[in-house]
Every structure is written in structure tokens, then in C-alpha cells.
Amino acid sequence: IAKNENHIVTRTMQSFHLPGPDGLSHAFDIGIFDSEKYLAGGEALTYYLECADIGKNLGLVCGAFWNHPDYPHYQLYDVRV
């Protein structure tokens, strides 16, 4: 995990967050904040679900709707197998 003043970046070798052969990333995660406090767990769930509805309406695949939800996760297309 790398951290700078604005965000935390996580690394995994099997992530669509990392650039693919086309040089582009096809996924991103969001965070819910109240002022400067990161909200986690139940206190943020309503906000994550509202964001997921917006993302879905924009044509994004939202991890919030998966069998094992990944609420912060969004990607351009469904690549799960």
C-alpha cells in the first residue's frame, strides 16, 4: 500500500486497476469521506449504494452488486469469470 496526501493506492498482480496491454486501467475504487474522516463499514453503506446506482446508470460495473460485494469498486465491463 502506498499513500500520498490525497489517496491510498493498493497493489495486486490480478487487478483491473493496473494498466493492461492497452496501457489503460479499466477499474477504480472510491472512498466515502465526512470532511477528512474516511467512513468505513455500516456508516458508509448507504452512500456506497447511492454511488453504485449512479455508476450503474453510467454503464459501469459496480462491485456493490456482486455476490461478494466490493462496495468501493467500479470497472468498465464485467471481467469476472
Backbone as JSON Lines, residues from 0, in Angstrom:
{"i":0,"aa":"I","n":[0.86,-1.18,0.0],"ca":[0.0,0.0,0.0],"c":[0.9,1.23,0.0]}
{"i":1,"aa":"A","n":[0.64,2.12,-0.92],"ca":[1.35,3.4,-0.98],"c":[0.38,4.5,-0.63]}
{"i":2,"aa":"K","n":[0.83,5.52,0.06],"ca":[-0.07,6.6,0.46],"c":[0.57,7.94,0.11]}
{"i":3,"aa":"N","n":[-0.23,8.82,-0.5],"ca":[0.21,10.19,-0.65],"c":[-0.8,11.07,0.06]}
{"i":4,"aa":"E","n":[-0.72,12.37,-0.1],"ca":[-1.59,13.26,0.68],"c":[-3.06,13.14,0.32]}
{"i":5,"aa":"N","n":[-3.4,12.59,-0.85],"ca":[-4.78,12.57,-1.29],"c":[-5.43,11.2,-1.35]}
{"i":6,"aa":"H","n":[-4.66,10.14,-1.46],"ca":[-5.28,8.83,-1.62],"c":[-4.34,7.7,-1.24]}
{"i":7,"aa":"I","n":[-4.93,6.53,-1.09],"ca":[-4.17,5.31,-0.81],"c":[-4.25,4.45,-2.07]}
{"i":8,"aa":"V","n":[-3.13,3.9,-2.48],"ca":[-3.08,3.04,-3.65],"c":[-2.72,1.64,-3.2]}
{"i":9,"aa":"T","n":[-3.53,0.66,-3.56],"ca":[-3.22,-0.73,-3.23],"c":[-2.73,-1.42,-4.49]}
{"i":10,"aa":"R","n":[-1.92,-2.44,-4.33],"ca":[-1.35,-3.15,-5.46],"c":[-1.67,-4.64,-5.36]}
{"i":11,"aa":"T","n":[-2.08,-5.21,-6.45],"ca":[-2.24,-6.65,-6.57],"c":[-1.92,-7.02,-8.01]}
{"i":12,"aa":"M","n":[-1.4,-8.16,-8.24],"ca":[-0.99,-8.55,-9.59],"c":[-2.18,-9.02,-10.42]}
{"i":13,"aa":"Q","n":[-3.33,-9.28,-9.81],"ca":[-4.51,-9.71,-10.56],"c":[-5.61,-8.67,-10.43]}
{"i":14,"aa":"S","n":[-5.31,-7.45,-10.8],"ca":[-6.24,-6.35,-10.63],"c":[-6.47,-5.63,-11.95]}
{"i":15,"aa":"F","n":[-7.7,-5.27,-12.21],"ca":[-8.01,-4.48,-13.39],"c":[-7.81,-3.0,-13.11]}
{"i":16,"aa":"H","n":[-7.27,-2.7,-11.92],"ca":[-6.86,-1.34,-11.6],"c":[-5.52,-1.02,-12.28]}
{"i":17,"aa":"L","n":[-4.74,-2.06,-12.54],"ca":[-3.42,-1.87,-13.14],"c":[-3.55,-1.73,-14.65]}
{"i":18,"aa":"P","n":[-2.67,-0.97,-15.28],"ca":[-2.75,-0.82,-16.74],"c":[-2.63,-2.17,-17.45]}
{"i":19,"aa":"G","n":[-3.49,-2.36,-18.45],"ca":[-3.47,-3.58,-19.25],"c":[-2.59,-3.39,-20.47]}
{"i":20,"aa":"P","n":[-2.67,-4.3,-21.43],"ca":[-1.86,-4.21,-22.65],"c":[-2.07,-2.91,-23.42]}
{"i":21,"aa":"D","n":[-3.26,-2.33,-23.28],"ca":[-3.54,-1.07,-23.97],"c":[-2.98,0.14,-23.22]}
{"i":22,"aa":"G","n":[-2.35,-0.1,-22.07],"ca":[-1.78,0.98,-21.27],"c":[-2.78,1.68,-20.38]}
{"i":23,"aa":"L","n":[-4.02,1.21,-20.37],"ca":[-5.07,1.84,-19.59],"c":[-5.53,0.95,-18.45]}
{"i":24,"aa":"S","n":[-5.98,1.56,-17.37],"ca":[-6.64,0.83,-16.29],"c":[-8.12,0.8,-16.6]}
{"i":25,"aa":"H","n":[-8.79,-0.26,-16.21],"ca":[-10.2,-0.42,-16.5],"c":[-11.05,-0.48,-15.25]}
{"i":26,"aa":"A","n":[-10.47,-0.11,-14.1],"ca":[-11.2,-0.15,-12.84],"c":[-10.67,0.92,-11.9]}
{"i":27,"aa":"F","n":[-11.52,1.28,-10.94],"ca":[-11.12,2.23,-9.9],"c":[-11.95,1.96,-8.66]}
{"i":28,"aa":"D","n":[-11.47,2.44,-7.53],"ca":[-12.19,2.37,-6.27],"c":[-12.48,3.79,-5.8]}
{"i":29,"aa":"I","n":[-13.56,3.94,-5.05],"ca":[-13.9,5.23,-4.46],"c":[-13.83,5.11,-2.95]}
{"i":30,"aa":"G","n":[-13.82,6.22,-2.26],"ca":[-13.88,6.26,-0.81],"c":[-14.91,7.28,-0.38]}
{"i":31,"aa":"I","n":[-15.6,7.03,0.71],"ca":[-16.6,7.94,1.24],"c":[-15.98,8.66,2.45]}
{"i":32,"aa":"F","n":[-16.02,9.98,2.42],"ca":[-15.43,10.79,3.47],"c":[-16.46,11.74,4.06]}
{"i":33,"aa":"D","n":[-16.34,12.03,5.33],"ca":[-17.08,13.09,6.01],"c":[-16.02,14.06,6.48]}
{"i":34,"aa":"S","n":[-15.94,15.2,5.79],"ca":[-14.82,16.13,5.96],"c":[-13.56,15.38,5.59]}
{"i":35,"aa":"E","n":[-12.64,15.19,6.53],"ca":[-11.41,14.47,6.22],"c":[-11.4,13.06,6.79]}
{"i":36,"aa":"K","n":[-12.52,12.64,7.4],"ca":[-12.59,11.31,8.0],"c":[-13.13,10.29,7.0]}
{"i":37,"aa":"Y","n":[-12.35,9.24,6.76],"ca":[-12.78,8.14,5.9],"c":[-13.84,7.34,6.62]}
{"i":38,"aa":"L","n":[-14.99,7.15,5.98],"ca":[-16.06,6.36,6.57],"c":[-15.96,4.93,6.08]}
{"i":39,"aa":"A","n":[-16.04,3.98,7.0],"ca":[-15.93,2.57,6.64],"c":[-17.1,1.81,7.25]}
{"i":40,"aa":"G","n":[-17.35,0.64,6.71],"ca":[-18.36,-0.23,7.27],"c":[-19.77,0.32,7.12]}
{"i":41,"aa":"G","n":[-20.61,-0.01,8.07],"ca":[-22.02,0.33,8.03],"c":[-22.32,1.8,7.9]}
{"i":42,"aa":"E","n":[-21.47,2.66,8.48],"ca":[-21.76,4.08,8.43],"c":[-21.66,4.65,7.01]}
{"i":43,"aa":"A","n":[-21.01,3.94,6.1],"ca":[-20.86,4.42,4.72],"c":[-21.71,3.63,3.73]}
{"i":44,"aa":"L","n":[-22.33,2.55,4.15],"ca":[-23.02,1.65,3.23],"c":[-24.08,2.37,2.4]}
{"i":45,"aa":"T","n":[-24.9,3.2,3.01],"ca":[-25.94,3.92,2.27],"c":[-25.33,4.76,1.17]}
{"i":46,"aa":"Y","n":[-24.22,5.43,1.47],"ca":[-23.56,6.27,0.47],"c":[-22.98,5.43,-0.67]}
{"i":47,"aa":"Y","n":[-22.36,4.3,-0.32],"ca":[-21.81,3.43,-1.36],"c":[-22.92,2.91,-2.29]}
{"i":48,"aa":"L","n":[-24.07,2.58,-1.73],"ca":[-25.17,2.08,-2.55],"c":[-25.74,3.18,-3.44]}
{"i":49,"aa":"E","n":[-25.79,4.41,-2.94],"ca":[-26.24,5.52,-3.78],"c":[-25.26,5.75,-4.94]}
{"i":50,"aa":"C","n":[-23.96,5.68,-4.64],"ca":[-22.94,5.84,-5.68],"c":[-23.02,4.7,-6.68]}
{"i":51,"aa":"A","n":[-23.28,3.48,-6.2],"ca":[-23.37,2.32,-7.09],"c":[-24.52,2.48,-8.07]}
{"i":52,"aa":"D","n":[-25.65,3.01,-7.62],"ca":[-26.77,3.26,-8.53],"c":[-26.38,4.27,-9.61]}
{"i":53,"aa":"I","n":[-25.66,5.31,-9.23],"ca":[-25.2,6.3,-10.2],"c":[-24.24,5.65,-11.19]}
{"i":54,"aa":"G","n":[-23.28,4.88,-10.67],"ca":[-22.31,4.2,-11.54],"c":[-22.99,3.26,-12.51]}
{"i":55,"aa":"K","n":[-23.97,2.51,-12.02],"ca":[-24.7,1.57,-12.88],"c":[-25.43,2.33,-13.99]}
{"i":56,"aa":"N","n":[-26.04,3.45,-13.65],"ca":[-26.74,4.27,-14.65],"c":[-25.78,4.85,-15.68]}
{"i":57,"aa":"L","n":[-24.52,4.99,-15.32],"ca":[-23.5,5.47,-16.26],"c":[-22.89,4.35,-17.09]}
{"i":58,"aa":"G","n":[-23.31,3.11,-16.83],"ca":[-22.82,1.97,-17.59],"c":[-21.62,1.28,-16.99]}
{"i":59,"aa":"L","n":[-21.28,1.61,-15.74],"ca":[-20.15,0.96,-15.07],"c":[-20.62,-0.31,-14.38]}
{"i":60,"aa":"V","n":[-19.71,-1.26,-14.23],"ca":[-19.95,-2.45,-13.41],"c":[-19.55,-2.06,-11.98]}
{"i":61,"aa":"C","n":[-20.48,-2.24,-11.05],"ca":[-20.25,-1.83,-9.67],"c":[-20.11,-3.06,-8.78]}
{"i":62,"aa":"G","n":[-19.03,-3.13,-8.05],"ca":[-18.79,-4.26,-7.16],"c":[-19.84,-4.4,-6.08]}
{"i":63,"aa":"A","n":[-20.6,-3.35,-5.82],"ca":[-21.65,-3.4,-4.79],"c":[-22.72,-4.43,-5.12]}
{"i":64,"aa":"F","n":[-22.86,-4.77,-6.41],"ca":[-23.91,-5.69,-6.83],"c":[-23.43,-7.13,-7.02]}
{"i":65,"aa":"W","n":[-22.18,-7.42,-6.65],"ca":[-21.64,-8.76,-6.79],"c":[-22.11,-9.65,-5.65]}
{"i":66,"aa":"N","n":[-21.99,-10.98,-5.82],"ca":[-22.35,-11.93,-4.76],"c":[-21.56,-11.66,-3.48]}
{"i":67,"aa":"H","n":[-20.3,-11.31,-3.63],"ca":[-19.44,-10.91,-2.5],"c":[-19.11,-9.44,-2.75]}
{"i":68,"aa":"P","n":[-19.94,-8.52,-2.24],"ca":[-19.82,-7.11,-2.61],"c":[-18.45,-6.51,-2.31]}
{"i":69,"aa":"D","n":[-18.01,-5.71,-3.26],"ca":[-16.81,-4.88,-3.13],"c":[-17.3,-3.46,-3.37]}
{"i":70,"aa":"Y","n":[-17.9,-2.86,-2.34],"ca":[-18.63,-1.6,-2.49],"c":[-17.84,-0.47,-3.12]}
{"i":71,"aa":"P","n":[-16.57,-0.3,-2.85],"ca":[-15.85,0.82,-3.47],"c":[-15.46,0.6,-4.93]}
{"i":72,"aa":"H","n":[-15.63,-0.61,-5.46],"ca":[-15.07,-0.98,-6.76],"c":[-16.0,-0.68,-7.94]}
{"i":73,"aa":"Y","n":[-15.38,-0.14,-9.02],"ca":[-16.07,0.12,-10.29],"c":[-15.15,-0.29,-11.42]}
{"i":74,"aa":"Q","n":[-15.72,-0.79,-12.51],"ca":[-14.92,-1.11,-13.68],"c":[-15.75,-0.9,-14.93]}
{"i":75,"aa":"L","n":[-15.05,-0.85,-16.07],"ca":[-15.69,-0.51,-17.33],"c":[-16.57,-1.63,-17.88]}
{"i":76,"aa":"Y","n":[-16.23,-2.88,-17.6],"ca":[-17.01,-4.01,-18.09],"c":[-16.81,-5.17,-17.13]}
{"i":77,"aa":"D","n":[-17.67,-6.16,-17.22],"ca":[-17.61,-7.29,-16.3],"c":[-16.57,-8.28,-16.78]}
{"i":78,"aa":"V","n":[-15.48,-8.41,-16.05],"ca":[-14.37,-9.28,-16.43],"c":[-14.24,-10.48,-15.5]}
{"i":79,"aa":"R","n":[-15.17,-10.6,-14.55],"ca":[-15.11,-11.72,-13.61],"c":[-15.44,-13.01,-14.35]}
{"i":80,"aa":"V","n":[-14.83,-14.1,-13.91],"ca":[-15.12,-15.41,-14.52],"c":[-15.66,-16.35,-13.47]}
